[in-house]
């Protein structure tokens, strides 16, 4: 009997938008650009991870944020290659 496949790794990127000039949100702070950059980097490295949109993670003032497979939520304030590579380093 073969061992079971490990569960898939999923990285969640909050893309929630809160409307109002005084209400920060991940979408308003570049979440879609981050999502696209993470997907491109994961594909370029052929990483076995799914990167998908997620609803609000409760950290609107720190966005955009990502939820890692271990449940940790991290803020990625700017889409820069080094930050993305560092985030994906463990996969």
XYZ file of C-alpha atoms in Angstrom:
91
model
C 0.000 0.000 0.000
C 1.308 3.430 -0.944
C 1.450 6.224 1.628
C -1.316 8.811 1.301
C -0.644 12.010 -0.578
C 0.180 14.956 1.692
C -2.569 17.560 1.949
C -2.304 20.370 -0.586
C -0.602 23.560 0.516
C -2.823 26.608 0.180
C -1.759 30.229 0.565
C -4.681 32.623 1.020
C -4.428 36.251 -0.080
C -7.020 38.622 1.343
C -8.610 40.620 -1.476
C -11.381 42.194 0.584
C -12.366 45.776 -0.216
C -13.909 48.056 2.390
C -15.536 51.135 0.972
C -15.095 54.599 2.432
C -12.192 57.012 2.339
C -11.227 56.292 5.948
C -11.487 52.483 5.767
C -8.266 50.721 4.751
C -8.465 47.338 3.060
C -6.213 44.755 1.478
C -7.754 45.322 -1.957
C -7.140 49.053 -1.656
C -3.511 48.389 -0.788
C -2.543 46.220 -3.754
C -3.800 42.732 -2.869
C -4.586 41.803 -6.479
C -1.089 42.806 -7.584
C 0.339 40.711 -4.735
C -1.860 37.742 -5.682
C -0.653 37.910 -9.282
C 3.006 38.218 -8.234
C 2.774 35.296 -5.795
C 1.151 33.070 -8.412
C 3.815 33.991 -10.981
C 6.667 33.300 -8.566
C 5.169 29.981 -7.430
C 4.719 28.920 -11.064
C 8.257 29.989 -11.980
C 9.600 27.855 -9.130
C 7.183 24.980 -9.859
C 6.079 25.031 -6.219
C 3.383 22.573 -5.109
C 1.161 25.269 -3.624
C -2.207 26.755 -4.478
C -2.502 30.525 -4.131
C -6.045 31.777 -3.955
C -8.170 34.760 -2.973
C -9.609 34.879 0.518
C -12.147 36.965 2.398
C -11.169 39.406 5.136
C -8.526 38.117 7.546
C -9.198 40.843 10.116
C -6.047 42.880 9.552
C -7.363 45.579 7.219
C -5.082 48.314 8.524
C -1.997 46.169 7.841
C -2.912 44.820 4.411
C -2.441 43.258 2.117
C -2.148 40.100 4.191
C -1.669 36.430 3.412
C -2.582 33.380 5.483
C 0.129 30.738 5.333
C -0.621 27.001 5.303
C 0.256 26.812 9.020
C -2.419 29.438 9.798
C -0.058 32.356 10.396
C -1.230 35.662 8.917
C 1.494 37.931 7.538
C 1.405 41.447 6.219
C 3.135 42.035 2.883
C 3.050 45.841 2.561
C 4.800 46.061 -0.813
C 5.015 43.761 -3.785
C 8.747 43.308 -4.126
C 10.458 40.215 -5.532
C 12.595 39.655 -2.427
C 9.578 39.685 -0.095
C 7.696 37.261 -2.323
C 10.672 34.930 -2.680
C 11.226 34.995 1.098
C 7.560 34.207 1.756
C 7.639 31.228 -0.619
C 11.067 30.009 0.498
C 9.686 27.302 2.773
C 7.614 25.600 0.066
